[in-house]
XYZ file of C-alpha atoms in Angstrom:
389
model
C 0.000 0.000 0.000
C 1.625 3.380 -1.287
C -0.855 5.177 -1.590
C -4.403 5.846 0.277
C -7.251 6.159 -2.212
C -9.276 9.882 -1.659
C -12.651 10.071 -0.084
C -15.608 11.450 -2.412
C -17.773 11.769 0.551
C -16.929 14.599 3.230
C -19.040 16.593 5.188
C -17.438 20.047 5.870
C -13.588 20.428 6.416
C -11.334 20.683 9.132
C -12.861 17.130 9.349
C -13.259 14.421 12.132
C -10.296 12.409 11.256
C -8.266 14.782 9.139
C -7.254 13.467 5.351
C -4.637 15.738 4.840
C -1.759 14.371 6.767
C 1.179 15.180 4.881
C 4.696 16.865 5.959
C 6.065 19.864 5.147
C 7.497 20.305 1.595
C 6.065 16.456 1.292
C 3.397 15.252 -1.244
C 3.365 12.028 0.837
C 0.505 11.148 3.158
C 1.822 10.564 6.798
C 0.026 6.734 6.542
C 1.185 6.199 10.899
C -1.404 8.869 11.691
C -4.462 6.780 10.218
C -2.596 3.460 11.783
C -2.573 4.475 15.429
C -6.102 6.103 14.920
C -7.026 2.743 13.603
C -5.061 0.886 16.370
C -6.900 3.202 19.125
C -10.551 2.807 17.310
C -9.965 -1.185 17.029
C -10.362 -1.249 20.704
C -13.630 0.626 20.716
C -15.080 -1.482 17.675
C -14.911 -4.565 19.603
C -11.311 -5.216 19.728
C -11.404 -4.332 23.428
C -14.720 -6.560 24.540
C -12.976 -9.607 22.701
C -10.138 -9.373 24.401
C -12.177 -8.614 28.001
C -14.090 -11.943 27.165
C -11.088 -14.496 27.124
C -10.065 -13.760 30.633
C -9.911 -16.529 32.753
C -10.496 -18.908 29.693
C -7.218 -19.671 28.551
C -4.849 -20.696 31.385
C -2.493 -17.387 30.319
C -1.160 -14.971 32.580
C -0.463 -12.567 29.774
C -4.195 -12.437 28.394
C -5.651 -11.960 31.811
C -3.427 -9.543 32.610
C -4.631 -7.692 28.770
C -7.926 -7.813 29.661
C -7.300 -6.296 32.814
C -5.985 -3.784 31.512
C -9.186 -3.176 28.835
C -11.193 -1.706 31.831
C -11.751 1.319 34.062
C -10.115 1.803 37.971
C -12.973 2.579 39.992
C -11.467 5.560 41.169
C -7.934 6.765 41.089
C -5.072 4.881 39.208
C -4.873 3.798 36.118
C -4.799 1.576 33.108
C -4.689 1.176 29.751
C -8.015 1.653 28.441
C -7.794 4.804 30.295
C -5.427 5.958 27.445
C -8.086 4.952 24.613
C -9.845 8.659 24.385
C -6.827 10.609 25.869
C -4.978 9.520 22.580
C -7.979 10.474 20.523
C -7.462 13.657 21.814
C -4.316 14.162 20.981
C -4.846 12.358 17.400
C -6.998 15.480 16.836
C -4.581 17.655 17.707
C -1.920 16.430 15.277
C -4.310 16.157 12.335
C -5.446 19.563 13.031
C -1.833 20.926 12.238
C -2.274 19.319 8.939
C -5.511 20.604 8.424
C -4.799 24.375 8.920
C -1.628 24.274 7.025
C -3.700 23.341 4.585
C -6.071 25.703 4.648
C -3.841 28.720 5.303
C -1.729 27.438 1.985
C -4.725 27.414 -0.117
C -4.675 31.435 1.156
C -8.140 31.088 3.746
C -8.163 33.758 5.894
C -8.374 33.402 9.816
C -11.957 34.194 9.880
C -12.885 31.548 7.883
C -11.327 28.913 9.438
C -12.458 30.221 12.290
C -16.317 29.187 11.180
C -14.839 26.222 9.501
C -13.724 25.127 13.208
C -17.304 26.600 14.518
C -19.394 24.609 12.625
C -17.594 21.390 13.198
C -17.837 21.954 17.073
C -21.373 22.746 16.589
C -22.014 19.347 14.773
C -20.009 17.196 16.532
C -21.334 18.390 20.076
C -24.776 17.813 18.146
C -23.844 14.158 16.791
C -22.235 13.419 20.532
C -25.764 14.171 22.231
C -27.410 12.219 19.576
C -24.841 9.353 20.332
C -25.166 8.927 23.942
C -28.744 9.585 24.007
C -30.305 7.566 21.102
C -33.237 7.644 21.637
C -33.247 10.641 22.973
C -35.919 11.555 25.218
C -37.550 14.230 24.075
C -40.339 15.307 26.237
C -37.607 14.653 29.206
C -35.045 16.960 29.376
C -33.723 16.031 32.696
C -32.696 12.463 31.203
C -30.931 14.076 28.428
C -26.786 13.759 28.881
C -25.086 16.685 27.430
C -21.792 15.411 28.041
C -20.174 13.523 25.425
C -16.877 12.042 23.359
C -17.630 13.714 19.971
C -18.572 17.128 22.037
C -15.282 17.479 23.850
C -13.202 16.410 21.016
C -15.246 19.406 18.820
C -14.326 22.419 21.837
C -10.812 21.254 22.189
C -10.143 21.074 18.559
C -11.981 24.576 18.209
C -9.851 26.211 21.121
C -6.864 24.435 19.855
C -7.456 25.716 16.094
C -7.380 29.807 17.674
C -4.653 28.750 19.632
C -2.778 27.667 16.643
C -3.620 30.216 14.475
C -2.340 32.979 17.049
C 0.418 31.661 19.153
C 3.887 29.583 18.167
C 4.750 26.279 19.556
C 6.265 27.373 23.094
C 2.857 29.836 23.903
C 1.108 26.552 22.756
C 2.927 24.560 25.559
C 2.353 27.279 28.262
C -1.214 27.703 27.671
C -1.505 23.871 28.041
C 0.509 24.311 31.219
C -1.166 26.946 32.431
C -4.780 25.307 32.316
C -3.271 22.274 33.755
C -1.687 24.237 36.899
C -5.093 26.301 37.039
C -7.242 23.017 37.383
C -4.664 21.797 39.814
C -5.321 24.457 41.855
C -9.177 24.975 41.493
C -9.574 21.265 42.754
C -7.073 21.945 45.652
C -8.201 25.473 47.192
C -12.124 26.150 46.504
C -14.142 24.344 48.916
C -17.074 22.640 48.093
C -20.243 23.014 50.350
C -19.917 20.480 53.048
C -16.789 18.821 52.110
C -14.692 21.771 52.053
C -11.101 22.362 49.866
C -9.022 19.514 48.101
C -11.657 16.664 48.781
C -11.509 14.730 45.669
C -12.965 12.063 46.786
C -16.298 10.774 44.781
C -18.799 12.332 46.482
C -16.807 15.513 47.504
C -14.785 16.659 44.519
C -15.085 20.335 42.698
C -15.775 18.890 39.456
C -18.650 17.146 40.578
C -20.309 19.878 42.615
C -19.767 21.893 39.552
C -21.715 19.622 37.091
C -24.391 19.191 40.203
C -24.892 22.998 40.368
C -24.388 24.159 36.646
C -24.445 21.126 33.864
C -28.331 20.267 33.005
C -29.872 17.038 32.361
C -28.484 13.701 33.523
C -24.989 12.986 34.668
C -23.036 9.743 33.816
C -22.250 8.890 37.427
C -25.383 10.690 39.282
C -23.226 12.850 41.441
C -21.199 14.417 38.384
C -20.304 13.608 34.878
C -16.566 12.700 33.708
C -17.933 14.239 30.647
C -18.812 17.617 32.418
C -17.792 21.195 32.891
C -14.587 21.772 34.770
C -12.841 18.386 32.964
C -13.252 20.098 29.520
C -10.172 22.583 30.390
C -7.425 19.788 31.159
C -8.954 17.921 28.082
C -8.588 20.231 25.371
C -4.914 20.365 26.789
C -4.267 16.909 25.120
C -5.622 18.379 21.690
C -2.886 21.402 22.128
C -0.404 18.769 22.933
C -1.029 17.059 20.072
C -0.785 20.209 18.371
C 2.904 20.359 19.272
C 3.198 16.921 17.436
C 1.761 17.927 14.438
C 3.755 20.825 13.732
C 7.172 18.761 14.664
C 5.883 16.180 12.196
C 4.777 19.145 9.795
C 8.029 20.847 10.027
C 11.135 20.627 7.576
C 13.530 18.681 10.128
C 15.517 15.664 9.535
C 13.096 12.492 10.424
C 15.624 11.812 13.011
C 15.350 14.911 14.956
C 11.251 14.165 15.068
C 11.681 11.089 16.111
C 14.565 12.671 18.972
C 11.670 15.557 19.553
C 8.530 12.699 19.743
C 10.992 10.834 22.288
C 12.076 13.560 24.342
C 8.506 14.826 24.869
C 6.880 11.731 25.556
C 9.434 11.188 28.130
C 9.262 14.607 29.733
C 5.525 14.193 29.729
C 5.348 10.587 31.239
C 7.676 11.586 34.303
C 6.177 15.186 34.700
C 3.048 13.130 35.039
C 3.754 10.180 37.472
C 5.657 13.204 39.808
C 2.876 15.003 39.873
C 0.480 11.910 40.527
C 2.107 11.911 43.982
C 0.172 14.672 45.334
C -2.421 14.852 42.523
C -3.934 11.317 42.358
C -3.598 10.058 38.356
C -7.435 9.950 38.151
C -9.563 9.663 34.522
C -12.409 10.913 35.948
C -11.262 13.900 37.015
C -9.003 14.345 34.367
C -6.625 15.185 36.802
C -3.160 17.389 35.076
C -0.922 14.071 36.435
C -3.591 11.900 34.210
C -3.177 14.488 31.313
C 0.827 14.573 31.209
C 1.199 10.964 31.916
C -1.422 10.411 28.688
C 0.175 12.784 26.550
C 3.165 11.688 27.323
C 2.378 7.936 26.405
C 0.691 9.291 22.935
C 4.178 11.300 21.903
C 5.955 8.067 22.284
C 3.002 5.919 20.552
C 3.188 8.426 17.684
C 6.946 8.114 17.451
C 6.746 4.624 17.639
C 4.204 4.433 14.755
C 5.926 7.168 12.546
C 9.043 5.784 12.782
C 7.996 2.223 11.532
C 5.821 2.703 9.133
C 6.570 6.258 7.594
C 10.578 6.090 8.039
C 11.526 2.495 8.090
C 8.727 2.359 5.447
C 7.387 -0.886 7.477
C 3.496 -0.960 6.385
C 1.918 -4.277 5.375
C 0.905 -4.878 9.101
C -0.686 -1.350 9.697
C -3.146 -1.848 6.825
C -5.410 -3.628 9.328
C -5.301 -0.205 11.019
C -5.226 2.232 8.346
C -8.691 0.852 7.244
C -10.606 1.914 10.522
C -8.542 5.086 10.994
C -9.866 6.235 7.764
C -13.611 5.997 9.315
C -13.534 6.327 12.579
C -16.460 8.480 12.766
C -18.262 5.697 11.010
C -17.398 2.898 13.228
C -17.857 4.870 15.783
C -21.558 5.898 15.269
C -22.277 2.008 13.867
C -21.161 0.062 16.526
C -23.589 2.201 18.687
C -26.514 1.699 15.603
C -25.859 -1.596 14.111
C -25.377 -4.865 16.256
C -22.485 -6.522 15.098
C -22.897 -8.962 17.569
C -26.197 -10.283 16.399
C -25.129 -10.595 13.067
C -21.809 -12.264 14.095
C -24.420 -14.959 15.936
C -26.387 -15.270 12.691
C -23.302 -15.983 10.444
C -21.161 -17.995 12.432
C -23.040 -19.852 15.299
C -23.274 -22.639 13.625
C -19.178 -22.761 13.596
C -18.618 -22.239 17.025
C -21.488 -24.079 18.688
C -19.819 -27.459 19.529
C -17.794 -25.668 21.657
C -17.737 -24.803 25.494
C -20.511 -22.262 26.195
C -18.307 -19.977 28.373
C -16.783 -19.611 24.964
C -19.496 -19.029 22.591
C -19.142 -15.108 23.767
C -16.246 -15.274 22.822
C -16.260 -16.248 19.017
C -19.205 -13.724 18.940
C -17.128 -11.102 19.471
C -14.264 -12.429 17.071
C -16.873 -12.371 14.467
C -18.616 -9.075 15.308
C -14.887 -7.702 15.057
C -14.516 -9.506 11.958
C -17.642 -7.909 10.384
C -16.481 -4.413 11.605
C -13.103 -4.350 10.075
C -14.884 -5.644 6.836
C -17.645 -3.165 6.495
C -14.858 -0.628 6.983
C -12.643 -2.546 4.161
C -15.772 -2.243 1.702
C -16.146 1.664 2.598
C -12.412 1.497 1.877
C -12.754 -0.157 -1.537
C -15.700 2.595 -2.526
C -13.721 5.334 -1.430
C -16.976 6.470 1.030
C -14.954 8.058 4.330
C -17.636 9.763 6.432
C -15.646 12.935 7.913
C -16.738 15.931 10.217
């Protein structure tokens, strides 16, 4: 694979998963960016509940230590599906780069890619509601969840898109330090009715006394919503991060001083992070600014890791497998929610898997369902159809 075919079906521009990945001075398509949004999609569409389902069922340590690792901490710490939307994030971030340079070479003028970055907030915060309220209650606002994945991504790719367009890399990085170092010390010095300052416990935390008090409509966890108000600042910091990786991709520098800049700034961020998870508890649902470095940190390195194989050392039959969800991950994303796999998977294939153990039959289902996914996404692929915000 040299060369990614071009969608004929887009829906407004900066989009959702940006198609313009390409380097400075390069007419070559950065293919690692659709690979790791593939590889971090995969584990959305399925990928993640197969793996979940053979734990315990195979005698391994190493698979029921993965699928312990494909689920949430209850509170603080951490794991690796905590990383999942965190590298989204950031993914938008370093396509956004792209994106603008685009635009701004093609001679569009601030203002307009201001609106550009507008109206794609607007939809996607629309399209998130839709998402995690299907079907949405209508006639009961109170049950209606504002909060969403597609939302957030839209306002930090907005914020980061006027931060881009006005400030250089450094006054990136301090704004994203800045919010980070603000939200450490909102949590930590105003006190919250009856539980007073730096509770961040469940029921006592700022963020969730802010969502009680100002967010309408339902909230995820009752008490707050990880999806909320106050989380939305140390968020959109991964999207500015990964802003800061897109323009050292971007830029005209060797391929070995990215991959020395990727390196170095995963690092930084990974031990920044686990420092300041000391005192400030590496925590998802508060987004906390350790959980923030220690993610973006992780992402620099994954990035790195996936540019340098498959766009320098020009290693890329295995990242197909990825490339084809990357390249719709706004479509997976909305089907897996709309169209059940799963049944279909049962349809097909029961009749393969049925002699089996029953604590297993789950498991095939899911194998299939995955296997359906990746191949409605192949046949999108084929047509050239990639559904983009």
């Amino acid at each position: 694979m040299k060369n990614s075919p071009q969608p004929n079906l887009d829906i407004s521009s900066p989009d959702f998963a940006s198609n313009t990945h390409q380097p400075g001075g390069s007419n070559k398509r950065l293919l690692s960016l659709d690979a790791l949004r593939g590889f971090d999609m995969l584990l959305i569409s399925g990928g993640g509940t197969f793996l979940v389902l053979l734990k315990g069922k195979t005698g391994l340590a190493a698979v029921d230590w993965i699928a312990d690792q494909l689920t949430h901490p209850a509170w603080n710490g951490f794991t690796f599906y905590d990383f999942i939307f965190p590298l989204f994030l950031f993914m938008a971030g370093v396509s956004l780069v792209f994106s603008l340079n685009k635009g701004m070479a093609l001679g569009l003028e601030k203002q307009l890619l201001y609106k550009k970055a507008l109206k794609r907030m607007l939809i996607l915060i629309c399209l998130g509601i839709l998402f995690k309220n299907a079907p949405i209650p209508f006639f009961e606002p109170s049950q209606i969840r504002l909060g969403s994945v597609l939302g957030r991504i839209g306002l930090a790719s907005f914020v980061t898109t006027v931060l881009f367009l006005n400030f250089n890399g450094l006054q990136r990085l301090g704004w994203a330090i800045g919010i980070l170092v603000a939200y450490y010390a909102a949590l930590f010095l105003i006190p919250v009715p009856g539980y007073g300052a730096g509770d961040l416990s469940f029921e006592g935390n700022l963020v969730g006394w802010f969502d009680r008090t100002f967010l309408p409509g339902r909230l995820l966890q009752g008490t707050y919503d990880e999806l909320g108000l106050l989380t939305q600042f140390p968020a959109m910091c991964l999207t500015i991060l990964g802003s800061l990786a897109g323009a050292i991709l971007a830029n005209n520098a060797s391929e070995v001083n990215k991959i020395k800049w990727l390196s170095l700034a995963g690092v930084v961020g990974i031990g920044v992070g686990l420092v300041w998870g000391l005192h400030f508890p590496i925590n998802k649902h508060l987004w906390s600014s350790s959980f923030v470095l220690l993610t973006a940190g992780m992402a620099f390195l994954f990035l790195m890791a996936f540019y340098t194989v498959i766009d320098v050392w020009k290693i890329r039959k295995w990242a197909f497998f990825f490339q084809v969800i990357g390249l719709n991950s706004l479509t997976i994303y909305f089907g897996y929610s709309f169209i059940n796999f799963g049944y279909t998977s049962r349809k097909l294939f029961y009749g393969l898997y049925s002699p089996l153990p029953e604590e297993w039959h789950r498991v095939f289902e899911a194998f299939g369902a995955l296997l359906l996914v990746w191949l409605f996404l192949y046949i999108l692929y084929r047509k050239k159809i990639f559904i983009k915000v």
